[in-house]
Coordinates of C-alpha atoms in Angstrom, one line a residue:
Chain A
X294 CA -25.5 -51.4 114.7
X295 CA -23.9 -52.7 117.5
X296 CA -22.8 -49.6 118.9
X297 CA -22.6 -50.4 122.3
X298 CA -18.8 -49.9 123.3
X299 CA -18.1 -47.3 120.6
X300 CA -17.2 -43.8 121.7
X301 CA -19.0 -40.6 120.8
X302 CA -17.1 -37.9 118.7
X303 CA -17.4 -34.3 119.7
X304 CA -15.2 -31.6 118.1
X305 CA -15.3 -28.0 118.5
X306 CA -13.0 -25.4 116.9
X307 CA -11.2 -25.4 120.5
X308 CA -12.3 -25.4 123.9
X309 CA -16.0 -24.3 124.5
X310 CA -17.0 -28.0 123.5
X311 CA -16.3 -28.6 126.6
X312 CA -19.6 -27.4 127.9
X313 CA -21.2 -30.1 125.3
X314 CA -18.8 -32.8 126.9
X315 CA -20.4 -31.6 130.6
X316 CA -24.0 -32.6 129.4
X317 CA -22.8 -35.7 127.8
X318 CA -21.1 -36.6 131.3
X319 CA -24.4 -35.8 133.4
X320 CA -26.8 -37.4 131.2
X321 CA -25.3 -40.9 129.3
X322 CA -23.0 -41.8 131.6
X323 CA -22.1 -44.8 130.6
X324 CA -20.7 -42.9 127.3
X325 CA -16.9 -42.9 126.1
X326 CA -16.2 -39.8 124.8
X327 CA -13.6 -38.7 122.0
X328 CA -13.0 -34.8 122.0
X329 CA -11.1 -33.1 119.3
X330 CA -10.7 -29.1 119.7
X331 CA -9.0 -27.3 117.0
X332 CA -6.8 -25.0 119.2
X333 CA -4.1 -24.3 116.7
X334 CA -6.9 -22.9 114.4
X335 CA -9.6 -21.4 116.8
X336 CA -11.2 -19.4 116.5
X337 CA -13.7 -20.5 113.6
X338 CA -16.5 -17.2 114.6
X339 CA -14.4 -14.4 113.0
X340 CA -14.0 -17.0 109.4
X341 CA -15.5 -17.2 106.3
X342 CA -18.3 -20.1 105.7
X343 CA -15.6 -22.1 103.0
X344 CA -12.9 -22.3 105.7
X345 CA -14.9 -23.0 108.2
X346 CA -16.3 -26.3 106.6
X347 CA -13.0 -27.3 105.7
X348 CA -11.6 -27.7 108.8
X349 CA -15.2 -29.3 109.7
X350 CA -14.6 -31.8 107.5
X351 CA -10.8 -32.5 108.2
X352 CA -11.9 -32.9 112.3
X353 CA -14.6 -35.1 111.0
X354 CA -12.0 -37.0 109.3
X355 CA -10.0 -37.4 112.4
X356 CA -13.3 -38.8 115.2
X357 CA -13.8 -41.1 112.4
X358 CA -10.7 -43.0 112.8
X359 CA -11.5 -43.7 116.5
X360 CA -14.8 -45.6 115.3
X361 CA -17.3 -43.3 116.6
X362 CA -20.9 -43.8 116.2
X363 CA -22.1 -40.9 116.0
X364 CA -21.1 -36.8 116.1
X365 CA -21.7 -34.1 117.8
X366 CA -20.5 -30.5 116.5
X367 CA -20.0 -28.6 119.8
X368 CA -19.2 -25.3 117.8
X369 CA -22.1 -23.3 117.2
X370 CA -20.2 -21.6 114.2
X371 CA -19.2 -24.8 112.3
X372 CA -22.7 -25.8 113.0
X373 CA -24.2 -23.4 111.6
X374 CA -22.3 -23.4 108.0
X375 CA -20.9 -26.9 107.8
X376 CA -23.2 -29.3 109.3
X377 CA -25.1 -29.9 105.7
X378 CA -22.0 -30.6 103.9
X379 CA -21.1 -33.1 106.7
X380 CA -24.1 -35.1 106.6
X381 CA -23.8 -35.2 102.3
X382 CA -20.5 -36.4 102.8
X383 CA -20.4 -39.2 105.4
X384 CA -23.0 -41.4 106.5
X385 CA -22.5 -41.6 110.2
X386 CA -24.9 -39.3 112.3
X387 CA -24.1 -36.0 112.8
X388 CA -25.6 -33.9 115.2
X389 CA -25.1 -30.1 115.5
X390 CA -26.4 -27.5 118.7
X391 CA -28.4 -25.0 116.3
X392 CA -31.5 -27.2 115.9
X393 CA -31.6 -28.1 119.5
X394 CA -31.3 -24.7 120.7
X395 CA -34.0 -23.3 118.4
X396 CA -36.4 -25.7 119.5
X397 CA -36.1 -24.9 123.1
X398 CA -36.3 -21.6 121.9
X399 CA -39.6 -22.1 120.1
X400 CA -40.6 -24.1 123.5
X401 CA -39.9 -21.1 125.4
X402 CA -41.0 -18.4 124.2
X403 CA -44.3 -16.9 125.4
X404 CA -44.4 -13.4 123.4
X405 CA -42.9 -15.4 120.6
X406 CA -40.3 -12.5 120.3
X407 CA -36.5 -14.4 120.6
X408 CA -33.4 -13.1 120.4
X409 CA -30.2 -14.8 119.2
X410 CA -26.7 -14.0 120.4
X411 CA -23.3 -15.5 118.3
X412 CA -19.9 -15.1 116.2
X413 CA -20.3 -13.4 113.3
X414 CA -20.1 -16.5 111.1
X415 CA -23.0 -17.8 113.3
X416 CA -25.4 -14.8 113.1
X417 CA -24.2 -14.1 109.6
X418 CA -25.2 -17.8 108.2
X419 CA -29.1 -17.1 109.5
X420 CA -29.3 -20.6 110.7
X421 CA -30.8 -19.9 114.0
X422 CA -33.6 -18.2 112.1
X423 CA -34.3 -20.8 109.8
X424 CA -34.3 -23.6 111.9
X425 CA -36.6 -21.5 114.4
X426 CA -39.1 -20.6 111.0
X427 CA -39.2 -24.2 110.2
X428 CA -41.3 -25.0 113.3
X429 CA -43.3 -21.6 114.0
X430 CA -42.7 -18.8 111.3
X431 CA -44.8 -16.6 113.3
X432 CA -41.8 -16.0 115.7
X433 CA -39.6 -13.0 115.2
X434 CA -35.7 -13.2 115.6
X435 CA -33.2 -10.5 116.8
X436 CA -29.8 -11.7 115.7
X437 CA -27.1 -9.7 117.0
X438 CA -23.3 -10.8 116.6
X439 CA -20.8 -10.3 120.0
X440 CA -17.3 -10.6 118.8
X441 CA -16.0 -9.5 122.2
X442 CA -17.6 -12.2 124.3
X443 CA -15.2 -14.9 123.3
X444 CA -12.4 -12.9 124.4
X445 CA -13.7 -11.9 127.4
X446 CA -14.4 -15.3 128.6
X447 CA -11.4 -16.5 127.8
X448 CA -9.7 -13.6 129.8
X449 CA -11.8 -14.7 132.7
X450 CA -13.7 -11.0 132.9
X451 CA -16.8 -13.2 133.4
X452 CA -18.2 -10.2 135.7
X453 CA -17.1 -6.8 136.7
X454 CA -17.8 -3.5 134.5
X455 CA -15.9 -4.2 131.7
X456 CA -18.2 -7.2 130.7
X457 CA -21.2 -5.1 131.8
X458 CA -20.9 -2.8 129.4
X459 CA -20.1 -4.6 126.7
X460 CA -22.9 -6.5 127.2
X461 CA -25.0 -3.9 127.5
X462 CA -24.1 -2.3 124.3
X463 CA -24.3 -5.8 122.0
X464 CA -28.1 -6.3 124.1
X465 CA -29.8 -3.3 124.0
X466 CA -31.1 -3.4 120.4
X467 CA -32.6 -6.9 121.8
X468 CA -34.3 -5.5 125.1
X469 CA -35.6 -2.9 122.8
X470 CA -36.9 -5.4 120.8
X471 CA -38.9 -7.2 123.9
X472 CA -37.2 -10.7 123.6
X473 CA -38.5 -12.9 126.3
X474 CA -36.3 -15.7 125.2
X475 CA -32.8 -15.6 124.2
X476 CA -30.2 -18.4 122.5
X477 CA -27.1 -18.3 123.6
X478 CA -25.7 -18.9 120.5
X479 CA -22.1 -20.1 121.8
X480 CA -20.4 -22.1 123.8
X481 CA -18.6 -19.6 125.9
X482 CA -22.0 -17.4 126.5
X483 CA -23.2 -19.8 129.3
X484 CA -20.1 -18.3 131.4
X485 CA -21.4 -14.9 131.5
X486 CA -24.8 -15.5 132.1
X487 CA -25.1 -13.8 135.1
X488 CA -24.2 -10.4 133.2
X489 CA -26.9 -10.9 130.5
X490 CA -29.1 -11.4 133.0
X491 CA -28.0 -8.3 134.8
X492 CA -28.7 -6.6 131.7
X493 CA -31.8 -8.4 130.1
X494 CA -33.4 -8.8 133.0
X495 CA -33.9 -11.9 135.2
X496 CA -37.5 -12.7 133.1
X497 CA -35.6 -13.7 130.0
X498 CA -35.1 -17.1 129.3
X499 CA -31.4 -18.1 128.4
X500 CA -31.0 -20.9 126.2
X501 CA -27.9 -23.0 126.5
X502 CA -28.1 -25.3 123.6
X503 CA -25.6 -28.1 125.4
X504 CA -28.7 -29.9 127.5
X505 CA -30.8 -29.9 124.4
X506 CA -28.1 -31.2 122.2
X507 CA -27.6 -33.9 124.1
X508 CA -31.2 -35.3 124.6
X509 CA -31.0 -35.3 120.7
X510 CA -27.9 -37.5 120.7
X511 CA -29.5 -39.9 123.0
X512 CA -32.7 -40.2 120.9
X513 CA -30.2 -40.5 117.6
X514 CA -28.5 -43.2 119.9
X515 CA -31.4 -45.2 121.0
X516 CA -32.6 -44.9 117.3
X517 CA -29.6 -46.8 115.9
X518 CA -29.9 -49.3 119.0
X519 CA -26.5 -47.6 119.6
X520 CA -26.8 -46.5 123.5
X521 CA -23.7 -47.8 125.7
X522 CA -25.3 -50.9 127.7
X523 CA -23.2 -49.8 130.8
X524 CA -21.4 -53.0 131.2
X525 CA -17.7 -51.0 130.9
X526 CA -16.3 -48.4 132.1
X527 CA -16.3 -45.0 130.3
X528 CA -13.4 -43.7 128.8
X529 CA -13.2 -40.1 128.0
X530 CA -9.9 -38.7 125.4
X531 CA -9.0 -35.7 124.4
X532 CA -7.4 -34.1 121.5
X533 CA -6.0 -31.1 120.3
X534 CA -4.1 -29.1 117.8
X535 CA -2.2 -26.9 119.9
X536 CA -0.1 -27.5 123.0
X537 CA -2.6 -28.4 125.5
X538 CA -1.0 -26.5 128.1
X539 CA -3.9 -23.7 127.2
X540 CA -6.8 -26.2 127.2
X541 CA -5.6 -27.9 130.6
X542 CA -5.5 -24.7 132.6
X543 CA -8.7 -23.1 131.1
X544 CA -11.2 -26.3 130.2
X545 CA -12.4 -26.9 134.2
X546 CA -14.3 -23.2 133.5
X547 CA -16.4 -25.7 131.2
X548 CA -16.2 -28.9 132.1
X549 CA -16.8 -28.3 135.6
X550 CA -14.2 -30.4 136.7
X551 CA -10.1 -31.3 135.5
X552 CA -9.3 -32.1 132.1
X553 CA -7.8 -35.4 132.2
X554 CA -5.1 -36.5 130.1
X555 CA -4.9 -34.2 126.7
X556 CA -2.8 -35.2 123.6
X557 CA -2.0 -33.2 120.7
X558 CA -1.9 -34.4 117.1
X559 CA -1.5 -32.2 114.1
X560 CA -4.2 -31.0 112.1
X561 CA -5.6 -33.2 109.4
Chain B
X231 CA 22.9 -10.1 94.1
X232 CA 21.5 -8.0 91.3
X233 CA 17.7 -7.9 93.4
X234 CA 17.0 -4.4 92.5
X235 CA 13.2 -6.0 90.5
X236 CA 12.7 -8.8 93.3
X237 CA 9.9 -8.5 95.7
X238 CA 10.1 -7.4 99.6
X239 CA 8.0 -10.4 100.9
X240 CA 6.0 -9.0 104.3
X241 CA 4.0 -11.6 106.1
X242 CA 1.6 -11.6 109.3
X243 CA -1.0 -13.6 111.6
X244 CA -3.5 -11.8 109.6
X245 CA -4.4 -7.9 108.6
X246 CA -2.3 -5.9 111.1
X247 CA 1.5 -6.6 109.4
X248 CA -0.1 -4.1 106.6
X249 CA 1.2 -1.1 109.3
X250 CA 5.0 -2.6 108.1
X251 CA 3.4 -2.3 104.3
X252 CA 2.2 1.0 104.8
X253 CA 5.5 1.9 106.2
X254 CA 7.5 -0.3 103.5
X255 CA 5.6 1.7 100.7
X256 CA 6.0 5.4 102.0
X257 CA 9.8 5.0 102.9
X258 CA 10.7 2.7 100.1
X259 CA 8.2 3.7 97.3
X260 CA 10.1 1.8 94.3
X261 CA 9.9 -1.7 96.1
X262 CA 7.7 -4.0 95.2
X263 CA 5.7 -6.3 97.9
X264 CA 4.2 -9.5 98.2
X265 CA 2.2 -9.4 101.2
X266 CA 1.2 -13.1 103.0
X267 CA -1.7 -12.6 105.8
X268 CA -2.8 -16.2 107.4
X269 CA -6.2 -14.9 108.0
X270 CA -7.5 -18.8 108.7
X271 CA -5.6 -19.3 110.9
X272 CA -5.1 -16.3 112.6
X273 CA -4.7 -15.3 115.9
X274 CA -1.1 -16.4 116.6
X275 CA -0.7 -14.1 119.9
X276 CA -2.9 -16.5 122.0
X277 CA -0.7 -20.1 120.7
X278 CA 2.1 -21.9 121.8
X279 CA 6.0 -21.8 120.3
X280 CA 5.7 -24.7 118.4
X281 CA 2.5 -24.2 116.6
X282 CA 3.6 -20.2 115.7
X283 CA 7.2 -21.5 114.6
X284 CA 5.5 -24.4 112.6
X285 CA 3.4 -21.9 110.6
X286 CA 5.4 -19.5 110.2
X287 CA 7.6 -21.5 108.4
X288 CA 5.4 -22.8 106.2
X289 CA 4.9 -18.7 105.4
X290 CA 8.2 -18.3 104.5
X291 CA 8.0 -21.3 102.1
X292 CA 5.2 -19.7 100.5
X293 CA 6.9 -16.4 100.0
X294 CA 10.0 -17.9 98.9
X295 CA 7.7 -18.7 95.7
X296 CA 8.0 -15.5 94.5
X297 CA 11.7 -14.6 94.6
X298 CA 11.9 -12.2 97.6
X299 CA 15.0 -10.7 98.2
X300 CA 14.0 -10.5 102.1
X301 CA 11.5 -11.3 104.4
X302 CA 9.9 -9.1 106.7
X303 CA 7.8 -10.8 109.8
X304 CA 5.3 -8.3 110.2
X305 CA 4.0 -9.9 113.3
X306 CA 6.0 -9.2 116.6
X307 CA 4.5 -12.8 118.1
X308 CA 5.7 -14.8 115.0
X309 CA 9.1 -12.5 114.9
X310 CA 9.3 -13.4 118.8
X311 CA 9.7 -16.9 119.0
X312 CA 10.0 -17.8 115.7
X313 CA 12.9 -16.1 113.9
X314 CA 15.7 -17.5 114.7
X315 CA 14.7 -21.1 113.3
X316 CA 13.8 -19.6 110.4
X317 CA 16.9 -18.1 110.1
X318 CA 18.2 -21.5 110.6
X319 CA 15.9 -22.9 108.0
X320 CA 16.8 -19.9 105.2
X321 CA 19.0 -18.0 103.5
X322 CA 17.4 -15.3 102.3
X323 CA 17.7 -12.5 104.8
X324 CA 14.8 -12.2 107.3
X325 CA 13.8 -9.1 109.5
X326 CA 11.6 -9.7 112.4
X327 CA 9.8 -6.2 114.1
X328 CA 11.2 -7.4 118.2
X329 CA 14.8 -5.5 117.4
X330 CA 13.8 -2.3 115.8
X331 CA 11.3 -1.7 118.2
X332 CA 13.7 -2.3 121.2
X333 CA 16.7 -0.2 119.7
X334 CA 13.7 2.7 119.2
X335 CA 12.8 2.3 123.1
X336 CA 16.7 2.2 124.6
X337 CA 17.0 5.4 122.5
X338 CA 13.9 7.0 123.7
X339 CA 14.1 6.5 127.2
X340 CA 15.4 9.2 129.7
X341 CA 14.5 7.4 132.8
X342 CA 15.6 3.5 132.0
X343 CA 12.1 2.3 132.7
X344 CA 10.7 0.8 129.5
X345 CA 7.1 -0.9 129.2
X346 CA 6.4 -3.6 126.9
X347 CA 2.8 -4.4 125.8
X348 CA 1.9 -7.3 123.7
X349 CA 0.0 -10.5 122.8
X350 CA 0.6 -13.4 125.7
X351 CA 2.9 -15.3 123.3
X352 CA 5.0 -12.0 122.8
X353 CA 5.3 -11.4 126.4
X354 CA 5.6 -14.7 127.4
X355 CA 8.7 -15.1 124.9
X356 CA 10.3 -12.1 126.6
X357 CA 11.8 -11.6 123.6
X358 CA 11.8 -7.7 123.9
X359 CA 13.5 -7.9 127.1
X360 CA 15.9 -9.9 126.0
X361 CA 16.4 -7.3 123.1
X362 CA 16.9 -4.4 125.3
X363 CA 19.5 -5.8 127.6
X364 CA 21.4 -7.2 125.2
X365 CA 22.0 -3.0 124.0
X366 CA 21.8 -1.7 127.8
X367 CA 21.4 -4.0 130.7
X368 CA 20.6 -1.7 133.2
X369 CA 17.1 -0.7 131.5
X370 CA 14.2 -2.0 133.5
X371 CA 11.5 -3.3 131.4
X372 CA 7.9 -4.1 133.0
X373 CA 5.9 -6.3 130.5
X374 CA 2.1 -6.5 130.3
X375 CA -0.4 -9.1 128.0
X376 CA -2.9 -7.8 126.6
X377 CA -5.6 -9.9 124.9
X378 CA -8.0 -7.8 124.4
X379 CA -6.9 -5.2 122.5
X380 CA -6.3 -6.9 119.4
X381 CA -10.6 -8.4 119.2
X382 CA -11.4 -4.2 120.6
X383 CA -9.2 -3.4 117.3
X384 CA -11.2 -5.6 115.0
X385 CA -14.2 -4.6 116.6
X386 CA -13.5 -0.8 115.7
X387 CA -14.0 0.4 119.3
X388 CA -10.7 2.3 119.3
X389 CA -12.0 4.9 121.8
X390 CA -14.8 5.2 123.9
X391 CA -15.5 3.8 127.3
X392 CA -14.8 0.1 126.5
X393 CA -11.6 0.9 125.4
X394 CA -10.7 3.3 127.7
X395 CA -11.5 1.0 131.3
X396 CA -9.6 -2.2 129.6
X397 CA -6.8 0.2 128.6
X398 CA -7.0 1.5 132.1
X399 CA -6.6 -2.3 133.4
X400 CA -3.6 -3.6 131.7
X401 CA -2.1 -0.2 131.8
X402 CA -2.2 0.7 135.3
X403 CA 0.7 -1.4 136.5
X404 CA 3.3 -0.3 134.2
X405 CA 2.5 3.6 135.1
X406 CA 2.5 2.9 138.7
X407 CA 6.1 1.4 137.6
X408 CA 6.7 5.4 136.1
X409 CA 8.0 3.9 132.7
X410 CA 8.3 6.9 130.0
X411 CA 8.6 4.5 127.2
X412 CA 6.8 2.2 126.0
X413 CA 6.8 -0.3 123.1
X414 CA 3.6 -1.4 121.1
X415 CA 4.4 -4.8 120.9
X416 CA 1.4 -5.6 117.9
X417 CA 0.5 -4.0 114.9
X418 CA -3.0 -3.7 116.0
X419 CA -1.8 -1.0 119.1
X420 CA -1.0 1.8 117.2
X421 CA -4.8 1.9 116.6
X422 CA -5.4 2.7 119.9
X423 CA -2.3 5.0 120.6
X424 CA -5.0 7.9 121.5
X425 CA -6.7 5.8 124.0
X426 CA -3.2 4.6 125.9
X427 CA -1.8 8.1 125.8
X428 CA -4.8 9.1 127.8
X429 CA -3.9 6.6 130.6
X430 CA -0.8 7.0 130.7
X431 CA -0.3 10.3 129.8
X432 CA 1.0 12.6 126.6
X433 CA 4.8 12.7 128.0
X434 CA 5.3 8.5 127.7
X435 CA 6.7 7.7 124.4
X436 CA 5.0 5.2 122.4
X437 CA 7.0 2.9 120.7
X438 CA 5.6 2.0 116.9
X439 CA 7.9 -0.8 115.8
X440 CA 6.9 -0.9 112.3
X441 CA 9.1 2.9 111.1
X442 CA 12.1 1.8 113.0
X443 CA 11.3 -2.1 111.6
X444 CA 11.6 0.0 107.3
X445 CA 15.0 1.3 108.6
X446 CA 16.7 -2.3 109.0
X447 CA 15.1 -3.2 105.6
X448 CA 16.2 -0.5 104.1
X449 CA 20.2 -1.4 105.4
X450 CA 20.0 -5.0 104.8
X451 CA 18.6 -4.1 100.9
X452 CA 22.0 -1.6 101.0
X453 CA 23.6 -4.4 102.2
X454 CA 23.6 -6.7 100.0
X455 CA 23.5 -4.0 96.8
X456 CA 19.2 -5.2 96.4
X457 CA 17.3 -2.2 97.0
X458 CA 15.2 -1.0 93.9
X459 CA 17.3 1.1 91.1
X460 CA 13.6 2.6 90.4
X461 CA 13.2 2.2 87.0
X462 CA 10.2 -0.3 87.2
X463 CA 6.7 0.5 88.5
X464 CA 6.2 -1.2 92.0
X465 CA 3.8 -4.0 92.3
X466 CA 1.8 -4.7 95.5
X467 CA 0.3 -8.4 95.8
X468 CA -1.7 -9.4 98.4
X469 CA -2.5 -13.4 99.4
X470 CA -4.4 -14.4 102.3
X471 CA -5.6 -18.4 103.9
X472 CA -9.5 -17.2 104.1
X473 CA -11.7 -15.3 102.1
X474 CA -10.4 -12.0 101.3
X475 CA -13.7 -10.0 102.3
X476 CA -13.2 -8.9 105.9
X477 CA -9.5 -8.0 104.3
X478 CA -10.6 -6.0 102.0
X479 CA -13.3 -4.2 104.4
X480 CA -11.2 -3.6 107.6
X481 CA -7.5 -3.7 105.6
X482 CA -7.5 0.3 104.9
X483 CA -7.9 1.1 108.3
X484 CA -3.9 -0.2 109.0
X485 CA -2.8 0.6 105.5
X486 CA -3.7 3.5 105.4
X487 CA -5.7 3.1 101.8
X488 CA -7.6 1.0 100.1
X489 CA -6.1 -2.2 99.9
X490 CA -6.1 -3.5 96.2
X491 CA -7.0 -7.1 95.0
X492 CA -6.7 -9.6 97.3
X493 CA -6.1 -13.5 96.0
X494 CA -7.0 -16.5 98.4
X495 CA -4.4 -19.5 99.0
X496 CA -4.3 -22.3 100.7
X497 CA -2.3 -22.5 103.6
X498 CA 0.8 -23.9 102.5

């Protein structure tokens, strides 16, 4: 495939992709990047697993007409649940964060005692654990669902009490359980970090699956002879299904840097 | 119009506009209802006018299916921006919750210093402010968002610490503003009415828009010679976008009872 100039697709069910997009920045530079975030729809965490991989498959349908050559799914809920019905139904290579993060997971773990932390759609679909079983079944997973962490984040009550004790009340069944390792099993968990610390302990290893994610696409990349040569300039668009008023002011908390031009298009 | 068998069509973001059903069914026990909840899609509170007036009238269009003789926009941030197109778009009478909720607060108010709480849409719409000064000008109305009540709702913590210091947050500029009214501008609120009477005190009114919302159905029905003669057993129907599960599960605790069989559409 000669790959070379094409972009790579990312979606996410809105804005937490962003983090995904921040790796892809730092580490394949020379990458064009197409993001579509389903803002008119998100969130995705709180849905059931059959409307969740329809709208996977309708934002599929959308990166493809931009000639991507490959896909990452950003959004560890659609991950989880669609990802196999994605790769059954279209034959360019589709990457998801649950296998990436369960590996560093597996990498990390000492005690071999990890805990996993999502949407309810992510922790109910069990996809952490299996992928994690798949390479040690010796390792015990916590799973424990945090509805309210998506909301906080996007409030911006990254620290302060409120957070605190939210946090603590989602992670004490998983300090009880003597995790040393835990996934961060969402793309808005990296902002609060700092509070799971404070309340885990600064010992526990916090998985963000973005970095892991991408050195996957890179070796799916260099597998297709598909990695950007470098002689262009990267162009990075963005799309989404709400006004992107929203997703300008907020997606700097996870980029790390100014959203540049966003466009809206209606859903699929 | 001879209406008297018709349906009252009620439809909402999601679960919450089954408050207005609850309300529908106690004060007008011989209507039938067919309820519309776009649980796939739902929040609405935290997207922009354009998206919530596009769906919403593609809810109305759904409802219009079955007949209805009105419509009743359970949800205050769909009735906010998004009634007068649709009343633009239809004739079939339409009742949104922003009016009867803002006549119920002008009444109740002794000092003219009304608070609004709501969804950032619904406050940013300042629909209810323009609803109060339209019947008394002089009224002072202080307006706070509140995103995280409605995910604390859903989460079930409607007292308890958690509750308690966000209520505490959002709440603490409009008592410092000394209003003794104040309007629950969501139909998840009244869930937590305990835990914002104990910030701001038993002597503030609290303003549940979905009683007043029954007694403008009830005169439009009058109206136009369509309220129910009676003589037929009412019929309650229920649709939502996503799977009807977490409906079912969490739907009794704003209804009031257990809610009864629950079909799945597709979004129109």
């Amino acid at each position: 495939m000669n790959g070379t100039r094409q972009p790579i697709g990312v979606f996410d069910s809105g804005i937490g992709g962003l983090t995904v997009v921040k790796a892809l920045v730092e580490e394949l530079p020379s990458e064009s990047i197409v993001y579509f975030g389903d803002t008119a729809r998100v969130p995705y965490g709180t849905k059931s697993k059959s409307t969740i991989v329809k709208f996977s498959l309708e934002n599929v349908e959308f990166l493809l007409r931009f000639g991507v050559k490959c896909i990452v799914i950003a959004c560890n809920t659609s991950s989880s649940w669609a990802l196999p019905t994605l790769r059954k139904y279209f034959k360019v290579p589709i990457i998801g964060v649950i296998r990436p993060g369960a590996l560093a997971a597996v990498r990390a773990t000492r005690n071999k005692r990890v805990g996993v932390i999502g949407t309810t759609a992510t922790i109910r679909s069990g996809a952490y654990e299996t992928a994690i079983h798949r390479v040690d079944p010796r390792i015990k997973v916590f799973s424990q669902h945090c509805p309210l962490f998506v909301p906080l984040v996007e409030e911006g009550w990254l620290n302060g009490s409120v957070c605190l004790e939210v946090a603590e009340r989602y992670l004490h069944p998983l300090k009880r359980e003597r995790i040393d390792t835990l996934i961060l099993g969402c793309t808005h968990y990296p902002l609060i970090s700092s509070t799971i610390h404070k309340v885990l302990g600064p010992e526990v290893v916090l998985v963000d699956s973005a970095q892991q994610t991408v050195t996957e696409v890179r070796g799916v990349l260099m597998g297709t002879d598909a990695l950007s040569n470098g002689n262009t300039r990267p162009r990075y668009r963005f799309f989404v299904t709400d006004e992107p008023s929203h997703f300008n002011r907020i997606g700097h908390r996870f980029l790390g840097q100014v959203v540049g031009s966003v466009e809206r298009v209606n859903p699929v």
